[in-house]
Short mmCIF file of C-alpha atoms in Angstrom, two decimals:
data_model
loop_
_atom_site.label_atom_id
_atom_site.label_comp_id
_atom_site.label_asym_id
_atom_site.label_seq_id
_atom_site.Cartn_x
_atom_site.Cartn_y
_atom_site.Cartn_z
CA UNK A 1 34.45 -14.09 16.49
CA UNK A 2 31.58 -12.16 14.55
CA UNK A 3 31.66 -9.20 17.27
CA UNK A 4 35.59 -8.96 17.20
CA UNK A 5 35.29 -9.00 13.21
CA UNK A 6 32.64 -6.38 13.45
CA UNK A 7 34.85 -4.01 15.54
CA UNK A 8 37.97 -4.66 13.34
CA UNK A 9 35.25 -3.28 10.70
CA UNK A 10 34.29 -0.59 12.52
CA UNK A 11 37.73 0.59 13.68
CA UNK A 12 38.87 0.56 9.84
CA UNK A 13 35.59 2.70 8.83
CA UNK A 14 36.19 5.27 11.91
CA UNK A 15 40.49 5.10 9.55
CA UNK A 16 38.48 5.66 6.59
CA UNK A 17 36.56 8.45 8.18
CA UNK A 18 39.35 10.53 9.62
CA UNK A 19 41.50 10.55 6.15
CA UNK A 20 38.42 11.06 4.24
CA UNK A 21 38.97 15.17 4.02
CA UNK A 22 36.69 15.32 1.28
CA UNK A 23 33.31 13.70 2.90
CA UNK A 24 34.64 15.97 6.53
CA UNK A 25 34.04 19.19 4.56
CA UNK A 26 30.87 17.92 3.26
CA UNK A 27 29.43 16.46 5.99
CA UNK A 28 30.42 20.48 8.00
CA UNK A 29 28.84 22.02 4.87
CA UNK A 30 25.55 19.97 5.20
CA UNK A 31 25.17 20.98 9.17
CA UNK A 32 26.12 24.69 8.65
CA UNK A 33 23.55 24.89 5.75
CA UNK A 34 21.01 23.30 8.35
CA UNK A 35 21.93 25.49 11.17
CA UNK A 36 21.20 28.59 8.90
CA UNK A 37 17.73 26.91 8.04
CA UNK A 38 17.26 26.51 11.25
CA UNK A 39 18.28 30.00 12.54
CA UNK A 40 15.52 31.76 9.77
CA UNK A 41 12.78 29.85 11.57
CA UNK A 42 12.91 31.89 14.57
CA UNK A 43 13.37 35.48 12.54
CA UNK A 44 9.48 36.97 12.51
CA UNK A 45 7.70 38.46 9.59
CA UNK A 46 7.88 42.37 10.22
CA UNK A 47 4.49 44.09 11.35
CA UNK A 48 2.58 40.89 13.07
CA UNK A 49 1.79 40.77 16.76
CA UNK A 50 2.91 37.58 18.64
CA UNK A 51 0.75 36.90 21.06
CA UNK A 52 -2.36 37.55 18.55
CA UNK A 53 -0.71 35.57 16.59
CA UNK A 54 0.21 32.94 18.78
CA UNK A 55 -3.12 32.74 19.96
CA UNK A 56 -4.64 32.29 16.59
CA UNK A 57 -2.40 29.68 15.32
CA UNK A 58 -3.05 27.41 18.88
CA UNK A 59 -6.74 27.59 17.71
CA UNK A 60 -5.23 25.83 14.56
CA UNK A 61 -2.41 24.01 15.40
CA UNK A 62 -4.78 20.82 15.84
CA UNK A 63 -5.84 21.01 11.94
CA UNK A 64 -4.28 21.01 8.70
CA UNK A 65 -2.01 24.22 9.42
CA UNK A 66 -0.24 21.84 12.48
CA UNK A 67 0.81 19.80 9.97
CA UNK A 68 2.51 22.06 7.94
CA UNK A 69 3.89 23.74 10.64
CA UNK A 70 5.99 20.00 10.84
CA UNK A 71 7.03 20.75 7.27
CA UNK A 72 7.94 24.11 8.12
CA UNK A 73 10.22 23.74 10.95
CA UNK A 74 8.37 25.47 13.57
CA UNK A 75 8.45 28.53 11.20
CA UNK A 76 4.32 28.13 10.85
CA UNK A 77 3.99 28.47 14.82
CA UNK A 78 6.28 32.01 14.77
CA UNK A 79 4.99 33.06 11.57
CA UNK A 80 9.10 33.44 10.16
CA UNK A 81 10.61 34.48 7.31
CA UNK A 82 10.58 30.81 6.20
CA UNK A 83 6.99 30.29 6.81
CA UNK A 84 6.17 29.16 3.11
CA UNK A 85 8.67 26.21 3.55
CA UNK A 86 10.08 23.92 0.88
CA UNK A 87 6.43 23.14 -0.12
CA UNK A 88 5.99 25.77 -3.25
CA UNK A 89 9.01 23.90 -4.60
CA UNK A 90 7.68 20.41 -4.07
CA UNK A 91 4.27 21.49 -5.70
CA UNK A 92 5.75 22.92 -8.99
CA UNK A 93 7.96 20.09 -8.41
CA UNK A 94 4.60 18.11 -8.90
CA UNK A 95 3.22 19.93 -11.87
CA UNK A 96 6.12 20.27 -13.76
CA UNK A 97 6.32 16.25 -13.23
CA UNK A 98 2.99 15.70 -14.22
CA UNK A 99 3.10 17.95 -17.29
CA UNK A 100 6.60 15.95 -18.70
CA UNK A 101 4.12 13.22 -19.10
CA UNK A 102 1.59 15.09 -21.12
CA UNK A 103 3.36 18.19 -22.84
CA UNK A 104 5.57 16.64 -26.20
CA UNK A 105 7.73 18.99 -25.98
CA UNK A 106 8.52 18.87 -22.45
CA UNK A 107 8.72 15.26 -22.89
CA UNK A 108 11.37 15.80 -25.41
CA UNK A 109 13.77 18.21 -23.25
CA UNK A 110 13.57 15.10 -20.52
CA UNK A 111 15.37 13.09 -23.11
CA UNK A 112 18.04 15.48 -23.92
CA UNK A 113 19.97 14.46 -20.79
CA UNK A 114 21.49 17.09 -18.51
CA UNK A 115 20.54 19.79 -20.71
CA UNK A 116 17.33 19.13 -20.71
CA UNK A 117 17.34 18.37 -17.10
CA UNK A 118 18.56 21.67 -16.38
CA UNK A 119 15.71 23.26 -18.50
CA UNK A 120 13.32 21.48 -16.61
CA UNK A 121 14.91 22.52 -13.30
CA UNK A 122 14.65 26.27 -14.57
CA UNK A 123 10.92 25.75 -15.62
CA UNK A 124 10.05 24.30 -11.81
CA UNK A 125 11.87 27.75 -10.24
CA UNK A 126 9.63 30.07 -12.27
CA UNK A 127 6.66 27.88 -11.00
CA UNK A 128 7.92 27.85 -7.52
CA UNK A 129 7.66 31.89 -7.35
CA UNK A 130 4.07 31.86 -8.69
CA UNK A 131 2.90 29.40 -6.29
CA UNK A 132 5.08 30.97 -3.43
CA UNK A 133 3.37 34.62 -4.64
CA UNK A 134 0.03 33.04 -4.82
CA UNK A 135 0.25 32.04 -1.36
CA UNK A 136 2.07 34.29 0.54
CA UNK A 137 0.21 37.01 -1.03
CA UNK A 138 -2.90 34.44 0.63
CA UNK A 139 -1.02 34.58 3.82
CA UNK A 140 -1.43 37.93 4.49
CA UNK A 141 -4.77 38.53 3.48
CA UNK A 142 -5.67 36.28 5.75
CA UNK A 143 -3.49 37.52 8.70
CA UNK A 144 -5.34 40.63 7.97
CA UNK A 145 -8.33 39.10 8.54
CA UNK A 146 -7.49 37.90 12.13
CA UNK A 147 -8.12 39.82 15.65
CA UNK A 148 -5.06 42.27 15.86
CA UNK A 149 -2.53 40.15 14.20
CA UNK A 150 -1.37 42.74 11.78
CA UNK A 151 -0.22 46.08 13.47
CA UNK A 152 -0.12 48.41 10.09
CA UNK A 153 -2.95 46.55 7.63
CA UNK A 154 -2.73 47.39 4.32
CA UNK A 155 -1.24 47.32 1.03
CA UNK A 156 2.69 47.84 2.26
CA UNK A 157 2.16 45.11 4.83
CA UNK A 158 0.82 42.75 1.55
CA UNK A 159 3.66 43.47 -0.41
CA UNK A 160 6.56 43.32 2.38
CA UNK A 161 4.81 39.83 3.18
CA UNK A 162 4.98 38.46 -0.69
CA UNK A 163 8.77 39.48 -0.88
CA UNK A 164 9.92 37.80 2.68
CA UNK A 165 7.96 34.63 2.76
CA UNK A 166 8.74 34.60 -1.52
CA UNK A 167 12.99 35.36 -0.95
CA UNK A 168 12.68 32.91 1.95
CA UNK A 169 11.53 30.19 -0.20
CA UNK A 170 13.46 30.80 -3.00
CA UNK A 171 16.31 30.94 -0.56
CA UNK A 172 15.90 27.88 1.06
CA UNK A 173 15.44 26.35 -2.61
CA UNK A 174 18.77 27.48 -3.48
CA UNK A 175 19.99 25.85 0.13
CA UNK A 176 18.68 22.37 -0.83
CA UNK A 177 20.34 22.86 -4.28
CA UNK A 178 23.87 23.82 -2.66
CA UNK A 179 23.59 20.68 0.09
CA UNK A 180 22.61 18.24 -2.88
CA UNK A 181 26.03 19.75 -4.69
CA UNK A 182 28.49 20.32 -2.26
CA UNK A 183 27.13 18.34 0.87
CA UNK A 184 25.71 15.06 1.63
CA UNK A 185 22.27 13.39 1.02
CA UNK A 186 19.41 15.25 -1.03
CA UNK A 187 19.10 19.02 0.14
CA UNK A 188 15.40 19.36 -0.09
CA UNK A 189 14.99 16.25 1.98
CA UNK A 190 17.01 17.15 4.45
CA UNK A 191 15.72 20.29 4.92
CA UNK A 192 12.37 18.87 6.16
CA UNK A 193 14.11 16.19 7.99
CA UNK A 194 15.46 19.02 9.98
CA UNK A 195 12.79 20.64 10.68
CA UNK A 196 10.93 17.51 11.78
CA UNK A 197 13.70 16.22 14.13
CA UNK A 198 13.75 19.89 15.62
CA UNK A 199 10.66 19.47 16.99
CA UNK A 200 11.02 16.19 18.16
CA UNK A 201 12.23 17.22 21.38
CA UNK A 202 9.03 19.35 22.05
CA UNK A 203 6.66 16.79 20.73
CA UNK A 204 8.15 14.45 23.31
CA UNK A 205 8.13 16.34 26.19
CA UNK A 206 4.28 17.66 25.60
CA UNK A 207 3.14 14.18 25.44
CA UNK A 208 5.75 13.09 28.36
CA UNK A 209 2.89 16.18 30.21
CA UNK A 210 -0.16 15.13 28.69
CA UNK A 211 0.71 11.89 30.89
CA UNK A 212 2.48 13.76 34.03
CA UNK A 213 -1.38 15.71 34.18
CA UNK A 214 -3.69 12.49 33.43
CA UNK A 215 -4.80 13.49 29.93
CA UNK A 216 -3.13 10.51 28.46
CA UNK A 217 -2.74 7.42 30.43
CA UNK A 218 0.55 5.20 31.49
CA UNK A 219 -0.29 2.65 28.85
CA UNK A 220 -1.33 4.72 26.79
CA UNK A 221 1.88 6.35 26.51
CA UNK A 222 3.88 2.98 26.39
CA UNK A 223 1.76 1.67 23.53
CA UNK A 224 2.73 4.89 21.45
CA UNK A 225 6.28 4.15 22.14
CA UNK A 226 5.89 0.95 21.16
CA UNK A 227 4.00 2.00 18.12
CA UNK A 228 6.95 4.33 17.01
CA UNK A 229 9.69 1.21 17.63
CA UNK A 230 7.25 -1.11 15.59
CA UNK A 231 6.72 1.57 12.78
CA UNK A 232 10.58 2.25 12.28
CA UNK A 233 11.45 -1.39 12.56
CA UNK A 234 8.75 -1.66 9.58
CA UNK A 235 10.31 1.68 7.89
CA UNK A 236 13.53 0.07 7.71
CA UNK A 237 12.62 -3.31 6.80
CA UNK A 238 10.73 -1.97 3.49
CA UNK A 239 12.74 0.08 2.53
CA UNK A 240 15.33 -1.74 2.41
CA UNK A 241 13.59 -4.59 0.46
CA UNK A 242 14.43 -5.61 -2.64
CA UNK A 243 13.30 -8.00 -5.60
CA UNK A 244 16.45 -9.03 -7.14
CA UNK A 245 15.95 -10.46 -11.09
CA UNK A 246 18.89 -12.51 -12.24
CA UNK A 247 19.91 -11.16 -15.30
CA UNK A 248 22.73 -13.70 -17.27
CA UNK A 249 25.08 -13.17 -19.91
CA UNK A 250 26.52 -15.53 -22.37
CA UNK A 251 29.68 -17.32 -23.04
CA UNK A 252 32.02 -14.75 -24.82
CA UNK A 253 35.15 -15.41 -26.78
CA UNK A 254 38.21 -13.27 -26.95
CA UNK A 255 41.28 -14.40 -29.24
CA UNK A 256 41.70 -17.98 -28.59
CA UNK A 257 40.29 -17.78 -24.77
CA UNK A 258 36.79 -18.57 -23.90
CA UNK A 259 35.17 -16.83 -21.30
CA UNK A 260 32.58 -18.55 -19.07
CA UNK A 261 28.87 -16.30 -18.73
CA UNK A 262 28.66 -14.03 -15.86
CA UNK A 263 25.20 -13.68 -13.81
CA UNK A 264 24.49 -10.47 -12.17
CA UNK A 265 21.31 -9.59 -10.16
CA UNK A 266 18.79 -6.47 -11.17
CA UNK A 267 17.16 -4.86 -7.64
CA UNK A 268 13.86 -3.40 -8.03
CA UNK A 269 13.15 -1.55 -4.76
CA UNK A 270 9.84 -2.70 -2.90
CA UNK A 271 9.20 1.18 -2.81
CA UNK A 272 10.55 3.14 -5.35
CA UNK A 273 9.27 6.13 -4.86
CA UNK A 274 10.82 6.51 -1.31
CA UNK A 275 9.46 9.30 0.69
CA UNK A 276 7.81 11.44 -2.11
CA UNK A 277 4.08 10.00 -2.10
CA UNK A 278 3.34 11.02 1.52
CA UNK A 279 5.11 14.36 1.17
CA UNK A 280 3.52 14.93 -2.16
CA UNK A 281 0.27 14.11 -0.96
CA UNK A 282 0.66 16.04 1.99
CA UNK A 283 1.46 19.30 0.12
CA UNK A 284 -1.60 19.33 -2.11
CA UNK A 285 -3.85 18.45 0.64
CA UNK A 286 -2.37 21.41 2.38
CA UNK A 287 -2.67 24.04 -0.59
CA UNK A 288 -6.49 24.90 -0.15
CA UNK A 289 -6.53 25.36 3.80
CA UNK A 290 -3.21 27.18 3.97
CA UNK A 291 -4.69 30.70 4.57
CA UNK A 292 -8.65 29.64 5.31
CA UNK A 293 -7.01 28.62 9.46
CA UNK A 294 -6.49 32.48 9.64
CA UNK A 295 -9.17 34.25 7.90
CA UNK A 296 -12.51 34.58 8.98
CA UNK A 297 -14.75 31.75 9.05
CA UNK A 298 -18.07 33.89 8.88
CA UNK A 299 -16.94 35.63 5.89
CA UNK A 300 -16.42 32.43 3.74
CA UNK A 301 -19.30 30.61 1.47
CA UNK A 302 -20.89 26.91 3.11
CA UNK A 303 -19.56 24.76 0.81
CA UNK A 304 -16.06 26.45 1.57
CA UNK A 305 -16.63 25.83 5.12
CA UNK A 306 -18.28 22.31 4.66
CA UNK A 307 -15.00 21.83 2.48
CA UNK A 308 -12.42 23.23 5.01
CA UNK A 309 -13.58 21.33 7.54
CA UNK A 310 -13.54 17.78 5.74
CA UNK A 311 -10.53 18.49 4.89
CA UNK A 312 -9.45 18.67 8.41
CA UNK A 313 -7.05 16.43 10.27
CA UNK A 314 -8.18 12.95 11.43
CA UNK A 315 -11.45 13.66 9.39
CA UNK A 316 -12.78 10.63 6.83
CA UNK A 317 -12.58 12.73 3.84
CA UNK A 318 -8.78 14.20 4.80
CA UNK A 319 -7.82 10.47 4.96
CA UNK A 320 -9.54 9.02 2.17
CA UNK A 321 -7.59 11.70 -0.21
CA UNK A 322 -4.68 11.43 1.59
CA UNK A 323 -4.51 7.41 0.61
CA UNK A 324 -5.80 7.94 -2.50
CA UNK A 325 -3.13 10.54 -3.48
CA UNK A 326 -0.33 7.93 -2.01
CA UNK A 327 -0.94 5.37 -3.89
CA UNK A 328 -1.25 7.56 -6.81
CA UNK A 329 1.78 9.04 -6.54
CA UNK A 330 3.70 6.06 -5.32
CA UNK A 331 2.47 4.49 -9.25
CA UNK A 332 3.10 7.66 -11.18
CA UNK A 333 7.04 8.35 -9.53
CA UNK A 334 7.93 5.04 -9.97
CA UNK A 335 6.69 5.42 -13.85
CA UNK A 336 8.93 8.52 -13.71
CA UNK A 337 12.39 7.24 -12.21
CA UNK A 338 12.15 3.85 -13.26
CA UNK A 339 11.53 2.92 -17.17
CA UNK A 340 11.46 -0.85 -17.93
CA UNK A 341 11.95 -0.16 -21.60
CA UNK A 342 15.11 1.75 -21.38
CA UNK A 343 16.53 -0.78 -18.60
CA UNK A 344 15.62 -3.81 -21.31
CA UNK A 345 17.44 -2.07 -24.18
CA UNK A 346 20.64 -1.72 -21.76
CA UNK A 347 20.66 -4.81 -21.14
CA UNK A 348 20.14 -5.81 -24.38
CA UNK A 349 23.28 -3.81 -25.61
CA UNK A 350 25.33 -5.30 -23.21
CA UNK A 351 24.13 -8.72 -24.29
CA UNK A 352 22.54 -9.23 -20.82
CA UNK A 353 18.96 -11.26 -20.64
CA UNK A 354 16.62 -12.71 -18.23
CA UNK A 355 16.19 -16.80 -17.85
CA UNK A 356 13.05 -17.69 -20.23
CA UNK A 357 12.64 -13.88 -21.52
CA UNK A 358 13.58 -12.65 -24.84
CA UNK A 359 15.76 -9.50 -25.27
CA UNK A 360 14.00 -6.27 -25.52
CA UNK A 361 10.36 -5.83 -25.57
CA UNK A 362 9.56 -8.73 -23.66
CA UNK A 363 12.07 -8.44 -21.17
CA UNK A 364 10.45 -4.69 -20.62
CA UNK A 365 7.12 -6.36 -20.22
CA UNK A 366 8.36 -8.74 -17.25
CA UNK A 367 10.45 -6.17 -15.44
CA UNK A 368 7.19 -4.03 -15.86
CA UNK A 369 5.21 -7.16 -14.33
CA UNK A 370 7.59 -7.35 -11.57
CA UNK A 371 7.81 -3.78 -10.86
CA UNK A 372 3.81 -3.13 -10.92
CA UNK A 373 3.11 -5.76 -8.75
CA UNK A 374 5.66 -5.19 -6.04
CA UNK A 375 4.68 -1.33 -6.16
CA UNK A 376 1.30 -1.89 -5.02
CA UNK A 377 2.81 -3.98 -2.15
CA UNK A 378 5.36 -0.77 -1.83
CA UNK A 379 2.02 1.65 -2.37
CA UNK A 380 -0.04 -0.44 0.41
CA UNK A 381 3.10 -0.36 3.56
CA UNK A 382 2.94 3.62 2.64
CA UNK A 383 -0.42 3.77 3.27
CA UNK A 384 -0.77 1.49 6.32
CA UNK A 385 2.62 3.61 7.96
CA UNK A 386 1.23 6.79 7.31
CA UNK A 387 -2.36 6.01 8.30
CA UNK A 388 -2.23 4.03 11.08
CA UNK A 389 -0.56 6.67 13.67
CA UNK A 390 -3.07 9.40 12.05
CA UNK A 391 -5.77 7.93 13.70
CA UNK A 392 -4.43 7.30 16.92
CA UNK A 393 -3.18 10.62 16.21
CA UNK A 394 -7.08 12.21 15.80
CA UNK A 395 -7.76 9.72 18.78
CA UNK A 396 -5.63 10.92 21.80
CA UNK A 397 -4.17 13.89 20.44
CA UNK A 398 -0.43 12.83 20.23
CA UNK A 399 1.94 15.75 18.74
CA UNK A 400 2.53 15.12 15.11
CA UNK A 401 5.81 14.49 15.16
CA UNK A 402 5.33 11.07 16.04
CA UNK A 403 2.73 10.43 12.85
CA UNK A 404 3.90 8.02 10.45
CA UNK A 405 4.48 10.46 7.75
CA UNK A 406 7.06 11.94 9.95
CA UNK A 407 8.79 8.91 11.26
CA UNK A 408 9.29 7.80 7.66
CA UNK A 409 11.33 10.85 6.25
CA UNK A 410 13.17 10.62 9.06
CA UNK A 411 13.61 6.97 8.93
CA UNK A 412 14.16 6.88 4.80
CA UNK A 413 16.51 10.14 5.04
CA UNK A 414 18.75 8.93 7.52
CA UNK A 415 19.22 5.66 5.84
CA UNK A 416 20.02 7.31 2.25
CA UNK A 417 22.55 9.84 4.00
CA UNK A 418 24.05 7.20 5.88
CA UNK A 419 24.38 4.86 2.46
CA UNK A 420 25.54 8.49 0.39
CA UNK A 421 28.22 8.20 3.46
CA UNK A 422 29.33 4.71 3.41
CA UNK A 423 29.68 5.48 -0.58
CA UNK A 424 31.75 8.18 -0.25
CA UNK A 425 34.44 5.95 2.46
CA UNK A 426 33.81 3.72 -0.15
CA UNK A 427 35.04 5.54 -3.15
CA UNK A 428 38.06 6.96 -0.72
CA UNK A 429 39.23 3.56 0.16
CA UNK A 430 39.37 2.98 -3.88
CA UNK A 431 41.37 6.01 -4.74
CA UNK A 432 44.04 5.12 -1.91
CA UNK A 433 44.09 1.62 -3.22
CA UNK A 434 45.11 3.18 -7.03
CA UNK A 435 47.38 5.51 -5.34
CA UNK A 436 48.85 2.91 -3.78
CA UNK A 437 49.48 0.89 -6.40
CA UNK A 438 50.67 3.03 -8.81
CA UNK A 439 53.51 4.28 -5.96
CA UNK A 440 54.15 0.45 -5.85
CA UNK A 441 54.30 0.31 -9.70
CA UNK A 442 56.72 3.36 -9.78
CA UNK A 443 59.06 1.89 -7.40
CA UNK A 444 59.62 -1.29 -9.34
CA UNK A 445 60.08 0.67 -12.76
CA UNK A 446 62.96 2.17 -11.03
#
């Protein structure tokens, strides 16, 4: 009975689906946007040699730079147009975050609305060329600096390298704006999800051979599996999670008629912040060593050295900072999307309470309880899922791709896109209802 009820549901989604025109053209917007991405991370920067370069970056790949080649699509490892990434964005992103929280008067333009939103949104663009300058203009200093990457060194190479890897960020900024508009899901996420399931394939296969020629064992290879199943069966769990407050409202009387109190529930997500704490994190930690992978190591001072190399992958320092920064940022988002003062005075103008709480400020105080305490849970699964494969990572040498900070954009991006897409059948089915009835509602007037 339940499987023949979940096939009649099915059926009438796959109905929904094919009348929904609407979600079709967005859902064909969203993949052609992604197909372009994906198309710029094969086009090369002009004036670099391949094989030097390819040579220098597999001397790399197994530190920081690796992991933002994940970020990146690939575009790292051929040195593309869209090298940079989404990750200037994300880090002015950051600031301009950070600085709402501080500045008054950016404060202020946050509570304006959309107007100040959009403000804002202009303010993180200007940021996201300097950073993008700063480092591309970083990236080719220090592809100078290796063996015969450059062919032509010198100032015209610098500047042609600021204005690619620059126009390709800004481009793909303007990409994850459009997708966010006119397609499905958020574009910025997205945008790394692709580039993380592109090289999924690869990942798999070079592990698949790191078995076929003994360097990894049978087992070995089964417990990683296993270890991926477990960690997206623990993805999904979480995040879907919930803490559900009962919020009541009282007995209300209209005209002569008394209406009996309705109860409602108020989810607070186990993790808030979703995926941004990891990639946050993972951004800053990759600022400093961005351009040190290609530049000369003799040239640079010993504590920049000792530094580098702390920060490299699998390395005690690296993952100390790396927790550190999630559970940081997992407190300070949540602060950011989620106020428990503005959600108490809401409720408190629709006349809604909580059992045993008083309206307003101490209704803000509990919801702030609630919320602190289950974000430290929310803080503590985000460190153990993107921890735990990082050191079996830094012990056998598995490809990235399977890390945990990996699996869980792709875990947490798939199941917003999917619930964006259930929303949108949703809202389809609601319209035809109205339609419906007001063709019903016509006929009987005549």
């Amino acid at each position: 009975m339940a499987s023949a009820a979940e096939q009649l549901a099915s059926n009438l989604n796959f109905a929904a689906f094919a009348k929904a025109e609407d979600l079709k053209k967005r859902i064909w917007f969203t993949l052609g946007a992604l197909l372009v991405y994906r198309l710029g991370t094969y086009i090369p920067l002009p004036g670099i040699n391949p094989d030097a370069f390819a040579q220098a970056f597999t001397q790399q790949s197994r530190g920081v730079l690796g992991v933002f080649n994940m970020f990146a699509g690939g575009a790292v490892e051929r040195m593309a147009i869209f090298a940079l990434g989404i990750m200037p964005y994300i880090s002015a992103s950051i600031i301009m975050q950070l600085m709402t929280s501080v500045v008054p008067s950016l404060e202020a333009l946050k509570k304006e609305g959309e107007q100040g939103r959009k403000v804002i949104n202009q303010y993180t663009r200007y940021g996201t060329v300097l950073l993008a300058i700063v480092q591309a203009y970083g990236i080719s200093v220090g592809l100078e600096g290796g063996n015969n990457i450059v062919t032509d060194p010198g100032m015209f190479f610098r500047i042609s390298t600021v204005i690619t890897l620059v126009g390709g960020t800004m481009f793909l900024m303007w990409l994850g704006e459009q997708i966010t508009a006119r397609g499905i899901g958020n574009g910025i996420s997205l945008i790394i999800f692709a580039g993380i399931v592109a090289g999924l394939p690869s990942a798999i296969s070079g592990t698949l051979e790191l078995g076929r020629t003994g360097a990894l064992s049978t087992g070995l290879i089964l417990a990683i599996i296993v270890m991926a199943i477990a960690v997206i069966a623990i993805i999904v769990f979480f995040e879907r999670a919930q803490r559900r407050l009962l919020i009541q409202y009282p007995k209300r009387q209209v005209g002569n008629r008394m209406f009996q109190g309705d109860t409602s529930h108020l989810p607070l997500k186990l993790n808030t912040a979703g995926v941004i704490p990891p990639i946050f994190a993972s951004s800053l930690l990759l600022l400093p060593a961005t351009v040190a992978g290609f530049s000369d190591q003799t040239t640079l001072p010993n504590w920049a050295s000792g530094v580098l190399s702390a920060l490299g992958h699998g390395q005690p320092l690296y993952m100390a900072m790396y927790a550190a920064m999630i559970v940081f940022f997992a407190f300070f988002y949540t602060a950011i999307v989620f106020n428990p003062k503005d959600t108490a005075d809401q409720l408190k103008k629709h006349s809604g309470f909580i059992p045993g709480y008083r309206p307003g400020e101490r209704t803000a105080e509990y919801i702030d309880y609630v919320l602190t305490r289950i974000t430290v849970i929310g803080a503590a699964y985000l460190v153990l899922i993107c921890l735990f494969p990082e050191f079996l990572i830094s012990a056998t040498g598995v490809p990235f791709y399977l890390g945990g900070t990996s699996l869980l954009i792709v875990v947490s991006v798939t199941l917003d896109t999917v619930a964006q897409i259930q929303g949108h059948l949703i809202a389809h089915q609601y319209e035809g209802l109205i339609k419906k009835s007001k063709l019903r509602g016509g006929k009987r007037g005549r």
